[in-house]
Amino acid sequence: MRLYLYNTARRVKEGFAPADPKRVTVYVCGPTVYAPPHIGNGRAALVFDVLVRLLRHIYGAEHVVYARNMTDIDDRIIKAAREEGVSAERIAERYAKIYHDDMARLGVAPPDFEPKATQTISEMREMIADLIASGHAYEAEGHVLFSVSSFGSYGRLSGRDKKAMMAGARVEVAPYKRDPSDFVLWKPSGDDEPGWESAWGRGRPGWHMECSAMIRSVLGETIDLHGGGQDLIFPHHENERAQSVSAHGAELARFWVHNAFVRMGREKMSKSEGNVLLVSEIPKGWRGETIRYAMLSAHYRQPLDWTDQTLEEANHALNGLYRHLREFGDGVPASEPPSEFMEALLDDMNVPKALGVLHGLSREKSSAAASALRAGGAILGLFQEDPRAWLGENSQDKASPSEEIEALLALRDKAREAKNFAKADQIRDELAAKGFRIEDRGDGTRLYEATTDER
């Protein structure tokens, strides 16, 4: 069972092979906790949640070690603390909890390790000292900077030349820099700012250094897979790679995997455009699993267009799968996922194609199909609820009938009471033509909006 992934470092899809199949190491850049997470943050967490589930299916759950960090010291955290008149630690704690709650809503499992920047300061100071000693970094006016010119393969990960990188980056031009592209490893802290003592004065680490030190601390010098959103390729991941390779003499990661952006309609979601949607702003009427399905509806390397219809279509699709589990999966344990399902996931995590296989299973009226459906859903983090509870309580699935529809339902009830089943079936067909589906259950008749496949 060979997994193929698009490796950003090589810009090609290639077979994934960990250094040690008994210890597969994965690191994903987590949140900077100064504000609530938006759905772009949620997509990144969810994509790698599925990837880790897939790796655990392939190599065994006990053989995959997954770390997702938390940046809890940052200029934006300090700025938010100043504005509120509270400590940076309090801001970080508040938004860390919100992040955890929002990811739990999406069904994102906690990582094995969640290192925090503030808990890895000594490792950062040690790595910075090593970089200075080897000539890859220098001290200037209380700052320590990485010397980009000292690292010959700078730009290899992002595939950019230096001029293009400088044009595309928000680089601080400062007189103490030897080269404008040099980036900060350590910066001085003011009296009213969080800081730690060091050989270069009281200060705090740069963002890029934080991840390099946390990776080495919990996973080792070279890991199997490093992930994150595509916006992190440059400068964050480029700089991570530069300082880690310079410190260790070996590549930081064998594979680099990045997910694409979320777009609001057809526009890229961004704060400058004022179209950022927080996870917490998605109405509570939508269940977390519906949001999860919606986020999985596009290939992870393609932009996800987010609209109200995205959620509606995801909800209808999930309802159809849950109805199959309710009818044929009662008491049936998960078996093995279908070979076509696994082939889709092994081909660069083609989740939309894998979902199509699951919908094909739902058209097979058998417990074997339900068992395979459960197995596939487990890898995608779906079907976490009891089917009866899902279908009975999901307000988005239930239709709000008009007076005309209510009248048809009443006529059908009378026809059934009179055992005029031909008339009852005729009314059922009329309702179907109007876009509604009904189910006769022991506790009464339920009315639903029909999915696209049922119309």
Short mmCIF file of C-alpha atoms in Angstrom, two decimals:
data_model
loop_
_atom_site.label_atom_id
_atom_site.label_comp_id
_atom_site.label_asym_id
_atom_site.label_seq_id
_atom_site.Cartn_x
_atom_site.Cartn_y
_atom_site.Cartn_z
CA MET A 1 0.00 0.00 0.00
CA ARG A 2 1.98 3.02 -1.31
CA LEU A 3 0.91 6.57 -0.65
CA TYR A 4 1.72 9.21 -3.26
CA LEU A 5 1.76 12.87 -2.26
CA TYR A 6 2.64 16.10 -3.99
CA ASN A 7 5.99 17.11 -2.51
CA THR A 8 6.29 20.90 -2.59
CA ALA A 9 10.09 20.68 -2.33
CA ARG A 10 10.32 18.75 -5.61
CA ARG A 11 7.12 20.09 -7.19
CA VAL A 12 6.08 16.61 -8.19
CA LYS A 13 3.86 13.81 -6.90
CA GLU A 14 5.99 10.99 -5.55
CA GLY A 15 5.85 7.95 -3.33
CA PHE A 16 5.97 8.68 0.39
CA ALA A 17 8.52 6.63 2.30
CA PRO A 18 9.29 7.35 5.96
CA ALA A 19 12.79 6.78 7.28
CA ASP A 20 11.37 4.33 9.82
CA PRO A 21 7.92 2.79 9.19
CA LYS A 22 7.73 2.11 12.93
CA ARG A 23 7.99 5.83 13.72
CA VAL A 24 6.44 8.08 11.06
CA THR A 25 6.94 11.71 12.10
CA VAL A 26 4.59 14.51 11.04
CA TYR A 27 4.69 18.20 11.98
CA VAL A 28 2.09 20.79 10.99
CA CYS A 29 2.23 24.50 11.73
CA GLY A 30 -0.58 25.30 14.14
CA PRO A 31 -2.21 28.57 15.17
CA THR A 32 -0.82 31.83 16.40
CA VAL A 33 -3.28 32.40 19.21
CA TYR A 34 -4.16 36.10 19.05
CA ALA A 35 -7.64 35.81 17.48
CA PRO A 36 -10.31 33.15 16.80
CA PRO A 37 -9.56 30.73 13.93
CA HIS A 38 -11.14 31.33 10.53
CA ILE A 39 -12.25 28.59 8.16
CA GLY A 40 -8.91 28.72 6.35
CA ASN A 41 -7.23 27.72 9.63
CA GLY A 42 -9.88 25.05 10.00
CA ARG A 43 -9.22 23.67 6.54
CA ALA A 44 -5.50 23.28 7.22
CA ALA A 45 -6.12 21.48 10.51
CA LEU A 46 -8.72 19.23 8.88
CA VAL A 47 -6.61 18.33 5.83
CA PHE A 48 -3.77 17.11 8.00
CA ASP A 49 -6.15 15.41 10.40
CA VAL A 50 -7.27 13.26 7.46
CA LEU A 51 -3.69 12.71 6.31
CA VAL A 52 -2.64 11.52 9.77
CA ARG A 53 -5.68 9.21 9.92
CA LEU A 54 -4.62 7.78 6.57
CA LEU A 55 -1.02 7.31 7.70
CA ARG A 56 -2.22 5.53 10.82
CA HIS A 57 -4.36 3.23 8.68
CA ILE A 58 -1.32 2.40 6.54
CA TYR A 59 1.41 2.15 9.19
CA GLY A 60 -0.59 1.47 12.36
CA ALA A 61 -1.86 4.05 14.83
CA GLU A 62 0.96 3.40 17.28
CA HIS A 63 3.62 4.06 14.64
CA VAL A 64 2.64 7.61 13.64
CA VAL A 65 3.78 10.55 15.78
CA TYR A 66 1.95 13.78 15.02
CA ALA A 67 2.91 17.22 16.35
CA ARG A 68 1.05 20.48 15.73
CA ASN A 69 2.52 23.48 17.46
CA MET A 70 0.97 26.50 19.10
CA THR A 71 2.62 29.89 18.70
CA ASP A 72 1.86 31.59 22.01
CA ILE A 73 4.37 34.44 21.81
CA ASP A 74 4.18 36.80 18.84
CA ASP A 75 4.00 40.52 18.08
CA ARG A 76 0.29 40.18 17.26
CA ILE A 77 -0.37 38.58 20.64
CA ILE A 78 1.52 41.39 22.36
CA LYS A 79 -0.45 43.98 20.36
CA ALA A 80 -3.78 42.39 21.32
CA ALA A 81 -2.73 42.27 24.99
CA ARG A 82 -1.79 45.95 24.92
CA GLU A 83 -5.11 46.92 23.39
CA GLU A 84 -7.03 45.06 26.10
CA GLY A 85 -4.74 45.95 28.96
CA VAL A 86 -4.10 42.30 29.86
CA SER A 87 -1.09 39.99 29.71
CA ALA A 88 0.05 38.27 26.51
CA GLU A 89 -0.29 34.98 28.37
CA ARG A 90 -3.97 35.67 29.00
CA ILE A 91 -4.60 36.45 25.31
CA ALA A 92 -2.83 33.26 24.27
CA GLU A 93 -4.74 31.10 26.75
CA ARG A 94 -8.09 32.55 25.68
CA TYR A 95 -7.60 31.98 21.98
CA ALA A 96 -5.94 28.60 22.47
CA LYS A 97 -9.13 27.41 24.14
CA ILE A 98 -11.27 28.85 21.34
CA TYR A 99 -9.06 27.13 18.77
CA HIS A 100 -9.38 23.78 20.55
CA ASP A 101 -13.15 24.14 20.84
CA ASP A 102 -13.56 25.09 17.18
CA MET A 103 -11.35 22.24 15.97
CA ALA A 104 -13.31 19.81 18.14
CA ARG A 105 -16.47 21.03 16.42
CA LEU A 106 -14.90 20.03 13.10
CA GLY A 107 -13.96 16.61 14.44
CA VAL A 108 -10.23 17.34 14.31
CA ALA A 109 -8.44 14.97 16.69
CA PRO A 110 -5.80 16.41 19.06
CA PRO A 111 -2.19 15.84 17.97
CA ASP A 112 0.13 13.56 19.92
CA PHE A 113 2.23 16.60 20.81
CA GLU A 114 1.26 20.26 20.94
CA PRO A 115 4.48 22.10 21.79
CA LYS A 116 4.22 25.75 22.74
CA ALA A 117 6.78 28.35 21.80
CA THR A 118 7.06 29.68 25.36
CA GLN A 119 7.93 26.18 26.59
CA THR A 120 10.76 25.73 24.08
CA ILE A 121 12.82 28.89 24.70
CA SER A 122 15.92 27.07 25.93
CA GLU A 123 15.98 24.90 22.79
CA MET A 124 15.70 28.05 20.65
CA ARG A 125 18.58 29.76 22.43
CA GLU A 126 20.70 26.64 21.98
CA MET A 127 19.97 26.45 18.24
CA ILE A 128 20.65 30.15 17.76
CA ALA A 129 24.00 29.82 19.54
CA ASP A 130 24.91 26.92 17.21
CA LEU A 131 24.02 29.01 14.15
CA ILE A 132 26.20 31.89 15.35
CA ALA A 133 29.10 29.54 16.05
CA SER A 134 28.88 28.02 12.55
CA GLY A 135 28.75 31.40 10.82
CA HIS A 136 25.14 31.17 9.67
CA ALA A 137 23.90 33.87 12.05
CA TYR A 138 25.21 37.09 13.55
CA GLU A 139 24.37 39.48 16.38
CA ALA A 140 23.52 43.12 15.65
CA GLU A 141 22.11 45.72 18.03
CA GLY A 142 20.44 43.20 20.33
CA HIS A 143 19.10 41.17 17.40
CA VAL A 144 20.34 37.87 16.07
CA LEU A 145 19.80 37.41 12.35
CA PHE A 146 20.18 34.48 9.98
CA SER A 147 22.59 35.21 7.14
CA VAL A 148 20.75 34.12 4.00
CA SER A 149 23.89 34.40 1.87
CA SER A 150 25.49 31.68 4.04
CA PHE A 151 22.94 29.10 2.88
CA GLY A 152 23.48 28.14 -0.73
CA SER A 153 20.16 26.42 -1.37
CA TYR A 154 17.98 29.20 0.00
CA GLY A 155 14.90 29.38 -2.22
CA ARG A 156 14.88 25.69 -3.17
CA LEU A 157 11.69 24.89 -1.26
CA SER A 158 9.60 27.74 -2.68
CA GLY A 159 11.22 27.60 -6.11
CA ARG A 160 11.91 31.34 -6.17
CA ASP A 161 15.05 33.28 -6.88
CA LYS A 162 16.21 35.83 -4.36
CA LYS A 163 14.84 38.86 -6.23
CA ALA A 164 11.38 37.31 -6.50
CA MET A 165 11.44 36.31 -2.84
CA MET A 166 12.33 39.81 -1.75
CA ALA A 167 9.52 41.25 -3.87
CA GLY A 168 6.96 38.84 -2.43
CA ALA A 169 7.95 39.07 1.22
CA ARG A 170 7.31 41.62 3.91
CA VAL A 171 10.96 42.10 4.75
CA GLU A 172 11.95 44.56 7.44
CA VAL A 173 14.66 46.82 6.07
CA ALA A 174 16.90 47.70 8.99
CA PRO A 175 20.36 49.29 9.15
CA TYR A 176 21.72 46.48 11.33
CA LYS A 177 21.11 43.86 8.64
CA ARG A 178 24.03 42.76 6.48
CA ASP A 179 21.57 41.87 3.74
CA PRO A 180 17.92 42.98 3.43
CA SER A 181 16.81 39.33 3.14
CA ASP A 182 18.36 38.29 6.46
CA PHE A 183 15.67 37.35 8.95
CA VAL A 184 15.36 37.60 12.72
CA LEU A 185 16.12 34.67 15.01
CA TRP A 186 16.03 36.70 18.24
CA LYS A 187 14.79 40.23 18.91
CA PRO A 188 15.01 42.52 21.96
CA SER A 189 11.95 42.94 24.19
CA GLY A 190 10.90 46.21 25.77
CA ASP A 191 10.32 46.53 29.51
CA ASP A 192 6.57 46.12 29.00
CA GLU A 193 6.91 43.11 26.68
CA PRO A 194 7.38 39.40 27.43
CA GLY A 195 11.03 38.42 27.26
CA TRP A 196 13.67 35.90 28.30
CA GLU A 197 17.29 36.38 29.24
CA SER A 198 19.89 35.31 26.70
CA ALA A 199 23.52 35.84 25.72
CA TRP A 200 22.28 38.59 23.40
CA GLY A 201 20.17 40.40 25.98
CA ARG A 202 16.59 40.10 27.14
CA GLY A 203 14.36 39.29 24.22
CA ARG A 204 12.15 36.79 22.44
CA PRO A 205 12.45 34.45 19.45
CA GLY A 206 11.52 35.09 15.85
CA TRP A 207 8.56 33.16 14.43
CA HIS A 208 10.59 30.92 12.11
CA MET A 209 13.00 29.87 14.86
CA GLU A 210 10.11 28.78 17.06
CA CYS A 211 8.99 26.01 14.70
CA SER A 212 12.52 24.73 14.02
CA ALA A 213 13.21 24.36 17.73
CA MET A 214 9.84 22.77 18.48
CA ILE A 215 10.30 20.21 15.70
CA ARG A 216 13.73 19.22 17.00
CA SER A 217 12.44 19.13 20.56
CA VAL A 218 9.54 16.70 20.03
CA LEU A 219 10.29 14.84 16.79
CA GLY A 220 13.99 15.09 15.93
CA GLU A 221 16.26 16.89 13.51
CA THR A 222 14.81 15.38 10.33
CA ILE A 223 11.14 14.48 10.06
CA ASP A 224 9.19 12.55 7.47
CA LEU A 225 6.52 15.13 6.64
CA HIS A 226 6.05 18.84 7.28
CA GLY A 227 2.67 20.39 6.47
CA GLY A 228 0.80 23.67 6.46
CA GLY A 229 -1.13 26.10 4.32
CA GLN A 230 0.38 27.19 1.03
CA ASP A 231 0.75 30.73 2.38
CA LEU A 232 3.49 29.39 4.67
CA ILE A 233 5.76 28.12 1.89
CA PHE A 234 7.51 31.47 1.79
CA PRO A 235 8.87 32.93 3.90
CA HIS A 236 8.04 30.74 6.90
CA HIS A 237 8.87 27.27 5.66
CA GLU A 238 11.74 28.50 3.49
CA ASN A 239 13.28 30.11 6.56
CA GLU A 240 12.58 27.12 8.78
CA ARG A 241 14.39 24.88 6.33
CA ALA A 242 17.35 27.26 6.02
CA GLN A 243 18.02 27.56 9.74
CA SER A 244 17.37 23.89 10.53
CA VAL A 245 19.56 22.52 7.73
CA SER A 246 22.28 25.01 8.69
CA ALA A 247 22.11 23.90 12.32
CA HIS A 248 21.92 20.14 11.71
CA GLY A 249 23.58 19.55 8.37
CA ALA A 250 20.58 17.48 7.19
CA GLU A 251 17.24 18.21 5.54
CA LEU A 252 14.45 19.28 7.88
CA ALA A 253 11.74 17.22 6.16
CA ARG A 254 11.60 14.48 3.54
CA PHE A 255 8.20 15.65 2.34
CA TRP A 256 6.58 19.08 2.35
CA VAL A 257 2.79 19.12 1.88
CA HIS A 258 0.66 22.26 1.58
CA ASN A 259 -3.07 22.85 1.29
CA ALA A 260 -4.69 25.56 -0.83
CA PHE A 261 -6.74 28.56 0.29
CA VAL A 262 -10.43 28.94 1.04
CA ARG A 263 -12.24 31.39 -1.22
CA MET A 264 -15.43 33.20 -0.30
CA GLY A 265 -17.34 32.54 -3.50
CA ARG A 266 -14.58 33.20 -6.02
CA GLU A 267 -12.63 35.75 -3.98
CA LYS A 268 -9.66 34.77 -1.86
CA MET A 269 -10.52 35.06 1.81
CA SER A 270 -8.34 37.73 3.40
CA LYS A 271 -8.49 40.31 6.16
CA SER A 272 -7.65 43.08 3.71
CA GLU A 273 -10.78 42.21 1.72
CA GLY A 274 -12.87 42.06 4.89
CA ASN A 275 -14.33 38.67 3.94
CA VAL A 276 -12.87 36.46 6.66
CA LEU A 277 -15.30 33.89 8.05
CA LEU A 278 -14.55 32.57 11.53
CA VAL A 279 -15.35 28.96 12.38
CA SER A 280 -17.44 30.27 15.26
CA GLU A 281 -19.48 32.41 12.83
CA ILE A 282 -20.83 29.38 10.98
CA PRO A 283 -24.38 29.11 12.39
CA LYS A 284 -24.77 26.56 15.17
CA GLY A 285 -27.60 24.97 13.19
CA TRP A 286 -24.94 23.39 11.01
CA ARG A 287 -23.39 20.38 12.63
CA GLY A 288 -19.63 20.07 12.79
CA GLU A 289 -19.63 16.99 10.60
CA THR A 290 -21.52 18.87 7.89
CA ILE A 291 -18.87 21.61 7.99
CA ARG A 292 -16.18 18.93 7.89
CA TYR A 293 -17.74 17.28 4.83
CA ALA A 294 -18.00 20.67 3.10
CA MET A 295 -14.31 21.34 3.73
CA LEU A 296 -13.43 17.93 2.28
CA SER A 297 -15.47 18.48 -0.86
CA ALA A 298 -12.54 19.96 -2.81
CA HIS A 299 -9.10 18.41 -3.32
CA TYR A 300 -6.73 19.74 -0.68
CA ARG A 301 -4.43 21.33 -3.28
CA GLN A 302 -7.30 23.14 -4.98
CA PRO A 303 -9.03 26.29 -3.67
CA LEU A 304 -12.22 25.60 -1.73
CA ASP A 305 -15.06 27.90 -2.79
CA TRP A 306 -17.17 28.56 0.29
CA THR A 307 -20.84 29.53 -0.07
CA ASP A 308 -24.09 28.74 1.73
CA GLN A 309 -24.70 26.18 -0.99
CA THR A 310 -21.47 24.40 -0.06
CA LEU A 311 -22.97 23.61 3.35
CA GLU A 312 -26.40 22.71 1.98
CA GLU A 313 -24.93 20.25 -0.53
CA ALA A 314 -22.69 18.74 2.13
CA ASN A 315 -25.64 18.30 4.47
CA HIS A 316 -27.78 16.59 1.83
CA ALA A 317 -24.91 14.30 0.88
CA LEU A 318 -24.28 13.31 4.51
CA ASN A 319 -27.97 12.66 5.11
CA GLY A 320 -28.01 10.18 2.25
CA LEU A 321 -25.03 8.31 3.67
CA TYR A 322 -26.51 8.31 7.18
CA ARG A 323 -29.82 6.97 5.85
CA HIS A 324 -27.98 4.00 4.37
CA LEU A 325 -26.24 3.35 7.71
CA ARG A 326 -29.57 3.58 9.54
CA GLU A 327 -31.24 1.11 7.21
CA PHE A 328 -28.43 -1.40 6.68
CA GLY A 329 -25.73 -0.71 9.25
CA ASP A 330 -27.51 -1.27 12.56
CA GLY A 331 -25.09 -3.23 14.74
CA VAL A 332 -22.73 -3.78 11.81
CA PRO A 333 -19.05 -3.07 12.63
CA ALA A 334 -16.65 -1.44 10.19
CA SER A 335 -14.84 -3.81 7.85
CA GLU A 336 -12.17 -2.74 5.39
CA PRO A 337 -12.61 0.27 3.12
CA PRO A 338 -13.18 -0.60 -0.55
CA SER A 339 -10.09 -0.86 -2.75
CA GLU A 340 -11.38 1.98 -4.97
CA PHE A 341 -11.70 4.20 -1.89
CA MET A 342 -8.13 3.49 -0.82
CA GLU A 343 -6.81 3.97 -4.35
CA ALA A 344 -8.31 7.46 -4.36
CA LEU A 345 -6.75 8.42 -1.02
CA LEU A 346 -3.38 6.90 -1.89
CA ASP A 347 -3.31 9.06 -5.02
CA ASP A 348 -2.40 12.36 -3.36
CA MET A 349 -5.35 12.24 -0.95
CA ASN A 350 -8.09 12.55 -3.55
CA VAL A 351 -10.85 12.89 -0.96
CA PRO A 352 -13.59 14.05 -3.40
CA LYS A 353 -13.07 10.87 -5.44
CA ALA A 354 -13.07 8.79 -2.25
CA LEU A 355 -16.36 10.39 -1.21
CA GLY A 356 -17.78 9.41 -4.58
CA VAL A 357 -16.90 5.79 -3.80
CA LEU A 358 -18.76 6.06 -0.49
CA HIS A 359 -21.84 7.39 -2.25
CA GLY A 360 -21.63 4.45 -4.65
CA LEU A 361 -21.68 2.12 -1.64
CA SER A 362 -24.80 3.84 -0.33
CA ARG A 363 -26.67 2.67 -3.40
CA GLU A 364 -25.96 -0.96 -2.51
CA LYS A 365 -28.70 -2.20 -0.21
CA SER A 366 -26.64 -4.50 2.00
CA SER A 367 -25.02 -4.67 5.40
CA ALA A 368 -21.67 -5.40 3.71
CA ALA A 369 -21.87 -2.05 1.93
CA ALA A 370 -22.75 -0.33 5.22
CA SER A 371 -19.77 -1.98 6.90
CA ALA A 372 -17.41 -0.76 4.17
CA LEU A 373 -19.04 2.67 4.35
CA ARG A 374 -18.24 2.89 8.06
CA ALA A 375 -14.64 1.87 7.43
CA GLY A 376 -14.14 4.54 4.80
CA GLY A 377 -15.85 7.14 6.94
CA ALA A 378 -13.51 6.40 9.85
CA ILE A 379 -10.48 7.41 7.78
CA LEU A 380 -12.20 10.65 6.78
CA GLY A 381 -13.49 11.32 10.29
CA LEU A 382 -17.13 10.93 9.25
CA PHE A 383 -20.13 9.03 10.71
CA GLN A 384 -19.23 9.83 14.28
CA GLU A 385 -22.90 10.06 15.29
CA ASP A 386 -25.62 7.47 15.63
CA PRO A 387 -27.56 7.49 12.31
CA ARG A 388 -30.95 7.66 14.04
CA ALA A 389 -29.87 10.58 16.17
CA TRP A 390 -28.40 12.35 13.16
CA LEU A 391 -31.48 11.96 11.00
CA GLY A 392 -33.93 12.57 13.81
CA GLU A 393 -32.34 15.71 15.19
CA ASN A 394 -30.80 17.36 12.13
CA SER A 395 -32.92 20.45 11.66
CA GLN A 396 -31.21 21.28 8.38
CA ASP A 397 -32.44 17.98 6.90
CA LYS A 398 -36.07 18.46 7.88
CA ALA A 399 -38.16 20.50 5.48
CA SER A 400 -40.39 23.39 6.47
CA PRO A 401 -43.58 22.55 4.55
CA SER A 402 -45.80 25.17 2.97
CA GLU A 403 -49.59 25.04 3.38
CA GLU A 404 -49.81 23.24 0.02
CA ILE A 405 -47.35 20.55 1.10
CA GLU A 406 -49.06 20.16 4.49
CA ALA A 407 -52.37 19.66 2.68
CA LEU A 408 -50.84 16.93 0.51
CA LEU A 409 -49.42 15.23 3.58
CA ALA A 410 -52.82 15.31 5.29
CA LEU A 411 -54.47 13.80 2.19
CA ARG A 412 -51.85 11.09 2.11
CA ASP A 413 -52.39 10.27 5.78
CA LYS A 414 -56.12 9.86 5.12
CA ALA A 415 -55.42 7.65 2.09
CA ARG A 416 -53.18 5.42 4.17
CA GLU A 417 -55.75 5.19 6.96
CA ALA A 418 -58.31 4.12 4.33
CA LYS A 419 -55.75 1.63 2.99
CA ASN A 420 -55.87 3.40 -0.38
CA PHE A 421 -52.19 2.80 -0.98
CA ALA A 422 -52.39 3.64 -4.69
CA LYS A 423 -53.55 7.15 -3.76
CA ALA A 424 -50.87 7.40 -1.06
CA ASP A 425 -48.20 6.44 -3.60
CA GLN A 426 -49.56 8.99 -6.05
CA ILE A 427 -49.22 11.75 -3.45
CA ARG A 428 -45.71 10.54 -2.61
CA ASP A 429 -44.83 11.00 -6.31
CA GLU A 430 -46.35 14.48 -6.32
CA LEU A 431 -44.25 15.44 -3.32
CA ALA A 432 -41.14 14.03 -5.01
CA ALA A 433 -41.88 16.14 -8.09
CA LYS A 434 -41.96 19.19 -5.82
CA GLY A 435 -38.54 18.34 -4.35
CA PHE A 436 -39.59 16.52 -1.17
CA ARG A 437 -39.01 13.02 0.13
CA ILE A 438 -41.04 11.31 2.85
CA GLU A 439 -40.31 8.45 5.18
CA ASP A 440 -43.01 6.47 6.98
CA ARG A 441 -41.74 5.50 10.42
CA GLY A 442 -43.23 4.00 13.51
CA ASP A 443 -43.34 7.42 15.16
CA GLY A 444 -44.97 9.12 12.17
CA THR A 445 -44.19 10.44 8.72
CA ARG A 446 -41.07 12.55 8.24
CA LEU A 447 -40.70 15.10 5.43
CA TYR A 448 -37.30 15.93 3.96
CA GLU A 449 -35.93 17.97 1.11
CA ALA A 450 -34.74 15.53 -1.53
CA THR A 451 -31.05 15.44 -2.38
CA THR A 452 -29.91 16.15 -5.93
CA ASP A 453 -29.53 12.39 -6.59
CA GLU A 454 -33.10 11.71 -5.41
CA ARG A 455 -34.77 14.32 -7.61
#
